[in-house]
Amino acid sequence: MSDLKIKYAGSIDYDDDNGEWTDDIIWGNNYAEFIEDMKAHMKKRNNSSVFFAAKYVNDKERDITSQVKADCRG
């Protein structure tokens, strides 16, 4: 049995109610649910976009920003 631990994290940047740039972090253990959470959060924010995204496998980080940006648009 594998002890493989996979997590996803992403940052959504947006304009707050005062027009200031800010961001929120979204975490997930399942990629499909992570993307749905990112999309849902982005719909609630003004001028939102994916700022960064990473996949963590056993605490080693891999940049998946481009993939997440594409999946959030789709």
PDB file of N, CA and C in Angstrom:
ATOM      1  N   MET A   1       0.839  -1.187   0.000  1.00  0.00           N
ATOM      2  CA  MET A   1       0.000   0.000   0.000  1.00  0.00           C
ATOM      3  C   MET A   1       0.878   1.242   0.000  1.00  0.00           C
ATOM      4  N   SER A   2       0.536   2.198  -0.825  1.00  0.00           N
ATOM      5  CA  SER A   2       1.329   3.413  -0.988  1.00  0.00           C
ATOM      6  C   SER A   2       0.940   4.483   0.030  1.00  0.00           C
ATOM      7  N   ASP A   3       1.934   5.208   0.497  1.00  0.00           N
ATOM      8  CA  ASP A   3       1.694   6.342   1.394  1.00  0.00           C
ATOM      9  C   ASP A   3       1.756   7.653   0.626  1.00  0.00           C
ATOM     10  N   LEU A   4       1.500   7.605  -0.667  1.00  0.00           N
ATOM     11  CA  LEU A   4       1.554   8.777  -1.528  1.00  0.00           C
ATOM     12  C   LEU A   4       0.522   9.806  -1.078  1.00  0.00           C
ATOM     13  N   LYS A   5       0.985  11.016  -0.799  1.00  0.00           N
ATOM     14  CA  LYS A   5       0.096  12.100  -0.374  1.00  0.00           C
ATOM     15  C   LYS A   5       0.084  13.163  -1.463  1.00  0.00           C
ATOM     16  N   ILE A   6      -1.101  13.407  -2.021  1.00  0.00           N
ATOM     17  CA  ILE A   6      -1.241  14.399  -3.084  1.00  0.00           C
ATOM     18  C   ILE A   6      -2.207  15.477  -2.620  1.00  0.00           C
ATOM     19  N   LYS A   7      -1.797  16.731  -2.784  1.00  0.00           N
ATOM     20  CA  LYS A   7      -2.643  17.882  -2.462  1.00  0.00           C
ATOM     21  C   LYS A   7      -2.499  18.908  -3.575  1.00  0.00           C
ATOM     22  N   TYR A   8      -3.483  19.756  -3.681  1.00  0.00           N
ATOM     23  CA  TYR A   8      -3.468  20.835  -4.658  1.00  0.00           C
ATOM     24  C   TYR A   8      -3.696  22.148  -3.928  1.00  0.00           C
ATOM     25  N   ALA A   9      -3.035  23.196  -4.397  1.00  0.00           N
ATOM     26  CA  ALA A   9      -3.238  24.525  -3.835  1.00  0.00           C
ATOM     27  C   ALA A   9      -3.225  25.527  -4.977  1.00  0.00           C
ATOM     28  N   GLY A  10      -4.057  26.537  -4.830  1.00  0.00           N
ATOM     29  CA  GLY A  10      -4.093  27.577  -5.845  1.00  0.00           C
ATOM     30  C   GLY A  10      -4.447  28.910  -5.227  1.00  0.00           C
ATOM     31  N   SER A  11      -4.021  29.948  -5.889  1.00  0.00           N
ATOM     32  CA  SER A  11      -4.330  31.303  -5.450  1.00  0.00           C
ATOM     33  C   SER A  11      -5.162  31.982  -6.530  1.00  0.00           C
ATOM     34  N   ILE A  12      -6.251  32.600  -6.087  1.00  0.00           N
ATOM     35  CA  ILE A  12      -7.098  33.374  -6.980  1.00  0.00           C
ATOM     36  C   ILE A  12      -6.912  34.843  -6.626  1.00  0.00           C
ATOM     37  N   ASP A  13      -6.497  35.634  -7.614  1.00  0.00           N
ATOM     38  CA  ASP A  13      -6.368  37.069  -7.354  1.00  0.00           C
ATOM     39  C   ASP A  13      -7.599  37.779  -7.902  1.00  0.00           C
ATOM     40  N   TYR A  14      -7.955  38.883  -7.244  1.00  0.00           N
ATOM     41  CA  TYR A  14      -9.163  39.613  -7.624  1.00  0.00           C
ATOM     42  C   TYR A  14      -9.132  41.004  -7.014  1.00  0.00           C
ATOM     43  N   ASP A  15     -10.074  41.832  -7.437  1.00  0.00           N
ATOM     44  CA  ASP A  15     -10.234  43.171  -6.864  1.00  0.00           C
ATOM     45  C   ASP A  15     -11.246  43.088  -5.729  1.00  0.00           C
ATOM     46  N   ASP A  16     -10.872  43.599  -4.552  1.00  0.00           N
ATOM     47  CA  ASP A  16     -11.814  43.584  -3.433  1.00  0.00           C
ATOM     48  C   ASP A  16     -12.827  44.724  -3.583  1.00  0.00           C
ATOM     49  N   ASP A  17     -13.675  44.918  -2.583  1.00  0.00           N
ATOM     50  CA  ASP A  17     -14.725  45.933  -2.656  1.00  0.00           C
ATOM     51  C   ASP A  17     -14.194  47.355  -2.780  1.00  0.00           C
ATOM     52  N   ASN A  18     -12.928  47.563  -2.411  1.00  0.00           N
ATOM     53  CA  ASN A  18     -12.298  48.879  -2.526  1.00  0.00           C
ATOM     54  C   ASN A  18     -11.463  49.018  -3.792  1.00  0.00           C
ATOM     55  N   GLY A  19     -11.521  48.011  -4.664  1.00  0.00           N
ATOM     56  CA  GLY A  19     -10.746  48.056  -5.899  1.00  0.00           C
ATOM     57  C   GLY A  19      -9.281  47.696  -5.701  1.00  0.00           C
ATOM     58  N   GLU A  20      -8.932  47.185  -4.524  1.00  0.00           N
ATOM     59  CA  GLU A  20      -7.552  46.796  -4.220  1.00  0.00           C
ATOM     60  C   GLU A  20      -7.326  45.340  -4.616  1.00  0.00           C
ATOM     61  N   TRP A  21      -6.108  45.034  -5.076  1.00  0.00           N
ATOM     62  CA  TRP A  21      -5.749  43.673  -5.432  1.00  0.00           C
ATOM     63  C   TRP A  21      -5.615  42.847  -4.159  1.00  0.00           C
ATOM     64  N   THR A  22      -6.159  41.652  -4.178  1.00  0.00           N
ATOM     65  CA  THR A  22      -6.013  40.708  -3.069  1.00  0.00           C
ATOM     66  C   THR A  22      -6.082  39.296  -3.619  1.00  0.00           C
ATOM     67  N   ASP A  23      -5.796  38.318  -2.784  1.00  0.00           N
ATOM     68  CA  ASP A  23      -5.891  36.937  -3.247  1.00  0.00           C
ATOM     69  C   ASP A  23      -6.368  36.026  -2.125  1.00  0.00           C
ATOM     70  N   ASP A  24      -6.904  34.884  -2.522  1.00  0.00           N
ATOM     71  CA  ASP A  24      -7.353  33.846  -1.606  1.00  0.00           C
ATOM     72  C   ASP A  24      -6.718  32.533  -2.028  1.00  0.00           C
ATOM     73  N   ILE A  25      -6.419  31.691  -1.042  1.00  0.00           N
ATOM     74  CA  ILE A  25      -5.830  30.378  -1.297  1.00  0.00           C
ATOM     75  C   ILE A  25      -6.928  29.312  -1.215  1.00  0.00           C
ATOM     76  N   ILE A  26      -6.928  28.416  -2.173  1.00  0.00           N
ATOM     77  CA  ILE A  26      -7.857  27.292  -2.212  1.00  0.00           C
ATOM     78  C   ILE A  26      -7.030  26.005  -2.147  1.00  0.00           C
ATOM     79  N   TRP A  27      -7.429  25.083  -1.276  1.00  0.00           N
ATOM     80  CA  TRP A  27      -6.750  23.788  -1.131  1.00  0.00           C
ATOM     81  C   TRP A  27      -7.676  22.663  -1.551  1.00  0.00           C
ATOM     82  N   GLY A  28      -7.118  21.560  -2.024  1.00  0.00           N
ATOM     83  CA  GLY A  28      -7.920  20.391  -2.355  1.00  0.00           C
ATOM     84  C   GLY A  28      -7.108  19.118  -2.341  1.00  0.00           C
ATOM     85  N   ASN A  29      -7.783  18.002  -2.147  1.00  0.00           N
ATOM     86  CA  ASN A  29      -7.133  16.690  -2.176  1.00  0.00           C
ATOM     87  C   ASN A  29      -7.437  15.933  -3.456  1.00  0.00           C
ATOM     88  N   ASN A  30      -8.428  16.386  -4.204  1.00  0.00           N
ATOM     89  CA  ASN A  30      -8.862  15.751  -5.438  1.00  0.00           C
ATOM     90  C   ASN A  30      -8.858  16.818  -6.526  1.00  0.00           C
ATOM     91  N   TYR A  31      -8.209  16.541  -7.661  1.00  0.00           N
ATOM     92  CA  TYR A  31      -8.037  17.568  -8.690  1.00  0.00           C
ATOM     93  C   TYR A  31      -9.367  18.096  -9.226  1.00  0.00           C
ATOM     94  N   ALA A  32     -10.299  17.206  -9.542  1.00  0.00           N
ATOM     95  CA  ALA A  32     -11.577  17.643 -10.116  1.00  0.00           C
ATOM     96  C   ALA A  32     -12.333  18.546  -9.138  1.00  0.00           C
ATOM     97  N   GLU A  33     -12.366  18.179  -7.875  1.00  0.00           N
ATOM     98  CA  GLU A  33     -13.037  19.000  -6.862  1.00  0.00           C
ATOM     99  C   GLU A  33     -12.296  20.318  -6.648  1.00  0.00           C
ATOM    100  N   PHE A  34     -10.976  20.268  -6.693  1.00  0.00           N
ATOM    101  CA  PHE A  34     -10.158  21.475  -6.568  1.00  0.00           C
ATOM    102  C   PHE A  34     -10.509  22.478  -7.672  1.00  0.00           C
ATOM    103  N   ILE A  35     -10.619  22.000  -8.911  1.00  0.00           N
ATOM    104  CA  ILE A  35     -10.964  22.878 -10.036  1.00  0.00           C
ATOM    105  C   ILE A  35     -12.365  23.449  -9.851  1.00  0.00           C
ATOM    106  N   GLU A  36     -13.311  22.640  -9.434  1.00  0.00           N
ATOM    107  CA  GLU A  36     -14.675  23.133  -9.192  1.00  0.00           C
ATOM    108  C   GLU A  36     -14.692  24.195  -8.095  1.00  0.00           C
ATOM    109  N   ASP A  37     -13.920  23.980  -7.032  1.00  0.00           N
ATOM    110  CA  ASP A  37     -13.830  24.969  -5.949  1.00  0.00           C
ATOM    111  C   ASP A  37     -13.202  26.271  -6.451  1.00  0.00           C
ATOM    112  N   MET A  38     -12.173  26.154  -7.285  1.00  0.00           N
ATOM    113  CA  MET A  38     -11.530  27.342  -7.850  1.00  0.00           C
ATOM    114  C   MET A  38     -12.534  28.120  -8.703  1.00  0.00           C
ATOM    115  N   LYS A  39     -13.243  27.424  -9.587  1.00  0.00           N
ATOM    116  CA  LYS A  39     -14.226  28.072 -10.460  1.00  0.00           C
ATOM    117  C   LYS A  39     -15.322  28.756  -9.645  1.00  0.00           C
ATOM    118  N   ALA A  40     -15.840  28.062  -8.632  1.00  0.00           N
ATOM    119  CA  ALA A  40     -16.914  28.625  -7.806  1.00  0.00           C
ATOM    120  C   ALA A  40     -16.442  29.873  -7.077  1.00  0.00           C
ATOM    121  N   HIS A  41     -15.226  29.834  -6.563  1.00  0.00           N
ATOM    122  CA  HIS A  41     -14.681  30.989  -5.845  1.00  0.00           C
ATOM    123  C   HIS A  41     -14.471  32.168  -6.796  1.00  0.00           C
ATOM    124  N   MET A  42     -13.998  31.878  -8.007  1.00  0.00           N
ATOM    125  CA  MET A  42     -13.749  32.939  -8.978  1.00  0.00           C
ATOM    126  C   MET A  42     -15.039  33.650  -9.383  1.00  0.00           C
ATOM    127  N   LYS A  43     -16.143  32.912  -9.447  1.00  0.00           N
ATOM    128  CA  LYS A  43     -17.428  33.510  -9.832  1.00  0.00           C
ATOM    129  C   LYS A  43     -17.919  34.526  -8.807  1.00  0.00           C
ATOM    130  N   LYS A  44     -17.465  34.404  -7.566  1.00  0.00           N
ATOM    131  CA  LYS A  44     -17.892  35.303  -6.489  1.00  0.00           C
ATOM    132  C   LYS A  44     -17.054  36.579  -6.413  1.00  0.00           C
ATOM    133  N   ARG A  45     -16.002  36.673  -7.209  1.00  0.00           N
ATOM    134  CA  ARG A  45     -15.039  37.773  -7.088  1.00  0.00           C
ATOM    135  C   ARG A  45     -15.000  38.636  -8.352  1.00  0.00           C
ATOM    136  N   ASN A  46     -14.709  39.914  -8.160  1.00  0.00           N
ATOM    137  CA  ASN A  46     -14.573  40.844  -9.283  1.00  0.00           C
ATOM    138  C   ASN A  46     -13.199  40.691  -9.928  1.00  0.00           C
ATOM    139  N   ASN A  47     -13.183  40.625 -11.258  1.00  0.00           N
ATOM    140  CA  ASN A  47     -11.934  40.631 -12.004  1.00  0.00           C
ATOM    141  C   ASN A  47     -10.983  39.527 -11.525  1.00  0.00           C
ATOM    142  N   SER A  48     -11.504  38.322 -11.337  1.00  0.00           N
ATOM    143  CA  SER A  48     -10.706  37.242 -10.760  1.00  0.00           C
ATOM    144  C   SER A  48      -9.952  36.443 -11.818  1.00  0.00           C
ATOM    145  N   SER A  49      -8.846  35.849 -11.381  1.00  0.00           N
ATOM    146  CA  SER A  49      -8.071  34.965 -12.248  1.00  0.00           C
ATOM    147  C   SER A  49      -7.220  34.046 -11.377  1.00  0.00           C
ATOM    148  N   VAL A  50      -6.727  32.978 -11.989  1.00  0.00           N
ATOM    149  CA  VAL A  50      -5.813  32.080 -11.294  1.00  0.00           C
ATOM    150  C   VAL A  50      -4.450  32.761 -11.252  1.00  0.00           C
ATOM    151  N   PHE A  51      -3.944  32.985 -10.061  1.00  0.00           N
ATOM    152  CA  PHE A  51      -2.635  33.622  -9.889  1.00  0.00           C
ATOM    153  C   PHE A  51      -1.530  32.571  -9.928  1.00  0.00           C
ATOM    154  N   PHE A  52      -1.705  31.472  -9.199  1.00  0.00           N
ATOM    155  CA  PHE A  52      -0.776  30.351  -9.266  1.00  0.00           C
ATOM    156  C   PHE A  52      -1.503  29.089  -8.819  1.00  0.00           C
ATOM    157  N   ALA A  53      -0.927  27.956  -9.155  1.00  0.00           N
ATOM    158  CA  ALA A  53      -1.445  26.675  -8.692  1.00  0.00           C
ATOM    159  C   ALA A  53      -0.285  25.691  -8.612  1.00  0.00           C
ATOM    160  N   ALA A  54      -0.387  24.794  -7.642  1.00  0.00           N
ATOM    161  CA  ALA A  54       0.666  23.809  -7.442  1.00  0.00           C
ATOM    162  C   ALA A  54       0.076  22.470  -7.042  1.00  0.00           C
ATOM    163  N   LYS A  55       0.784  21.428  -7.422  1.00  0.00           N
ATOM    164  CA  LYS A  55       0.453  20.069  -7.002  1.00  0.00           C
ATOM    165  C   LYS A  55       1.565  19.636  -6.057  1.00  0.00           C
ATOM    166  N   TYR A  56       1.173  19.119  -4.912  1.00  0.00           N
ATOM    167  CA  TYR A  56       2.136  18.645  -3.920  1.00  0.00           C
ATOM    168  C   TYR A  56       2.037  17.131  -3.835  1.00  0.00           C
ATOM    169  N   VAL A  57       3.133  16.467  -4.113  1.00  0.00           N
ATOM    170  CA  VAL A  57       3.208  15.014  -3.984  1.00  0.00           C
ATOM    171  C   VAL A  57       4.264  14.732  -2.930  1.00  0.00           C
ATOM    172  N   ASN A  58       3.805  14.193  -1.804  1.00  0.00           N
ATOM    173  CA  ASN A  58       4.698  13.955  -0.670  1.00  0.00           C
ATOM    174  C   ASN A  58       5.509  15.208  -0.341  1.00  0.00           C
ATOM    175  N   ASP A  59       4.823  16.331  -0.298  1.00  0.00           N
ATOM    176  CA  ASP A  59       5.379  17.640   0.071  1.00  0.00           C
ATOM    177  C   ASP A  59       6.369  18.221  -0.943  1.00  0.00           C
ATOM    178  N   LYS A  60       6.469  17.632  -2.125  1.00  0.00           N
ATOM    179  CA  LYS A  60       7.285  18.212  -3.194  1.00  0.00           C
ATOM    180  C   LYS A  60       6.357  18.967  -4.121  1.00  0.00           C
ATOM    181  N   GLU A  61       6.674  20.234  -4.366  1.00  0.00           N
ATOM    182  CA  GLU A  61       5.803  21.124  -5.139  1.00  0.00           C
ATOM    183  C   GLU A  61       6.122  21.073  -6.629  1.00  0.00           C
ATOM    184  N   ARG A  62       5.031  21.050  -7.438  1.00  0.00           N
ATOM    185  CA  ARG A  62       5.166  21.136  -8.890  1.00  0.00           C
ATOM    186  C   ARG A  62       4.193  22.193  -9.383  1.00  0.00           C
ATOM    187  N   ASP A  63       4.671  23.117 -10.178  1.00  0.00           N
ATOM    188  CA  ASP A  63       3.837  24.202 -10.701  1.00  0.00           C
ATOM    189  C   ASP A  63       2.884  23.647 -11.762  1.00  0.00           C
ATOM    190  N   ILE A  64       1.581  23.866 -11.538  1.00  0.00           N
ATOM    191  CA  ILE A  64       0.565  23.434 -12.509  1.00  0.00           C
ATOM    192  C   ILE A  64      -0.329  24.621 -12.896  1.00  0.00           C
ATOM    193  N   THR A  65       0.202  25.820 -12.791  1.00  0.00           N
ATOM    194  CA  THR A  65      -0.576  27.029 -13.038  1.00  0.00           C
ATOM    195  C   THR A  65      -1.214  27.033 -14.423  1.00  0.00           C
ATOM    196  N   SER A  66      -0.467  26.732 -15.448  1.00  0.00           N
ATOM    197  CA  SER A  66      -1.004  26.757 -16.819  1.00  0.00           C
ATOM    198  C   SER A  66      -2.151  25.769 -16.990  1.00  0.00           C
ATOM    199  N   GLN A  67      -1.988  24.580 -16.457  1.00  0.00           N
ATOM    200  CA  GLN A  67      -3.027  23.552 -16.543  1.00  0.00           C
ATOM    201  C   GLN A  67      -4.294  24.000 -15.817  1.00  0.00           C
ATOM    202  N   VAL A  68      -4.152  24.555 -14.621  1.00  0.00           N
ATOM    203  CA  VAL A  68      -5.304  24.989 -13.833  1.00  0.00           C
ATOM    204  C   VAL A  68      -5.991  26.174 -14.502  1.00  0.00           C
ATOM    205  N   LYS A  69      -5.216  27.109 -15.060  1.00  0.00           N
ATOM    206  CA  LYS A  69      -5.828  28.238 -15.774  1.00  0.00           C
ATOM    207  C   LYS A  69      -6.690  27.721 -16.923  1.00  0.00           C
ATOM    208  N   ALA A  70      -6.168  26.769 -17.687  1.00  0.00           N
ATOM    209  CA  ALA A  70      -6.923  26.210 -18.819  1.00  0.00           C
ATOM    210  C   ALA A  70      -8.169  25.472 -18.335  1.00  0.00           C
ATOM    211  N   ASP A  71      -8.043  24.686 -17.288  1.00  0.00           N
ATOM    212  CA  ASP A  71      -9.182  23.926 -16.781  1.00  0.00           C
ATOM    213  C   ASP A  71     -10.243  24.826 -16.145  1.00  0.00           C
ATOM    214  N   CYS A  72      -9.851  25.938 -15.582  1.00  0.00           N
ATOM    215  CA  CYS A  72     -10.814  26.865 -14.998  1.00  0.00           C
ATOM    216  C   CYS A  72     -11.561  27.656 -16.089  1.00  0.00           C
ATOM    217  N   ARG A  73     -10.945  27.807 -17.255  1.00  0.00           N
ATOM    218  CA  ARG A  73     -11.611  28.478 -18.383  1.00  0.00           C
ATOM    219  C   ARG A  73     -12.598  27.547 -19.055  1.00  0.00           C
ATOM    220  N   GLY A  74     -12.324  26.249 -19.008  1.00  0.00           N
ATOM    221  CA  GLY A  74     -13.118  25.261 -19.753  1.00  0.00           C
ATOM    222  C   GLY A  74     -14.412  24.875 -19.135  1.00  0.00           C
TER     223      GLY A  74
END
